[in-house]
C-alpha angles and dihedrals in degrees: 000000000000140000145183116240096221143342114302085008107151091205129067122209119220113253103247119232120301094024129082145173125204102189137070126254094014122147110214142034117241114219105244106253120258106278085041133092144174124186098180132071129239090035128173091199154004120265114223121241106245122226116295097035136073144197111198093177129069122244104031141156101209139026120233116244106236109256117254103278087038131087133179115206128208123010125290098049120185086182153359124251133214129255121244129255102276093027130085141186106211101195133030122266105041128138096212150037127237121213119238123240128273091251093054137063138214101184102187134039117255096052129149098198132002131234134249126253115257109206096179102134119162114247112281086036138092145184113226096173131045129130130024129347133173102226104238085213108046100018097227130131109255124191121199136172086210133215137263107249129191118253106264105246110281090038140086151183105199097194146050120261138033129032151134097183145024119247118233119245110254125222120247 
């Protein structure tokens, strides 16, 4: 955590925060690398970000915890990533995203919560869709608020509220 300030020289200085040097007699401080900190002086080494933090700059005394709706894996992180659409991350510094309920929807990635699923619908309308679906096609995980959508001919909701179908009309 040492160095010398010049050839021959007979003092050493103290590496500042966010540098260190691990070997004697040596004449200079190297900046800790991105992923690295070290908030102390006269280090030998770097210390690593744990999960759920980052440091994308070189030389530095802290890590950045990851935003909510943003997660970093693993240890070393350069950066945070996103969560995926039906996932959140609802504080900051986490390492990974959770995915909402089935009765709720995070419709695009980067979210810190998701929202619940609103089933009023007017009388003679229903909601088939709303939450979380794995695409059969894609297999990936969709998230949708849904949509009201009219009774096909033959069918009906006679009230307001909550619905997924419509019900057929019976015969009298």
């Amino acid at each position: 955590g040492h160095f010398r300030l010049g050839s021959g020289a007979t003092k050493c200085a103290v590496c500042a925060i966010g540098r260190f040097q691990a070997s004697e007699a040596a004449t200079g401080c190297t900046a800790c690398d991105k992923g690295q900190h070290q908030p102390t002086t006269a280090a030998t080494v770097c210390l690593t970000c744990k999960a759920g933090e980052y440091q994308d700059t070189s030389g530095q005394a802290k890590c950045q915890p990851c935003s909510p709706g943003w997660v970093a894996a693993g240890i070393g992180n350069h950066f945070c990533t996103e969560c995926h659409v039906g996932h959140y991350a609802a504080s900051a510094g986490l390492s990974s995203c959770k995915q909402c309920d089935a009765d709720k929807f995070a419709p695009s990635r980067g979210q810190s919560g998701c929202a619940a699923c609103n089933f009023e619908c007017l009388a003679g309308e229903y909601k088939p869709s709303c939450g979380n679906f794995r695409n059969s096609n894609t297999g990936a995980i969709e998230s949708t608020a849904g949509t009201c959508r009219a009774c096909a001919s033959g069918q009906y909701k006679a009230d307001d509220g909550n619905a997924r179908t419509c019900e057929k009309h019976r015969d009298e």
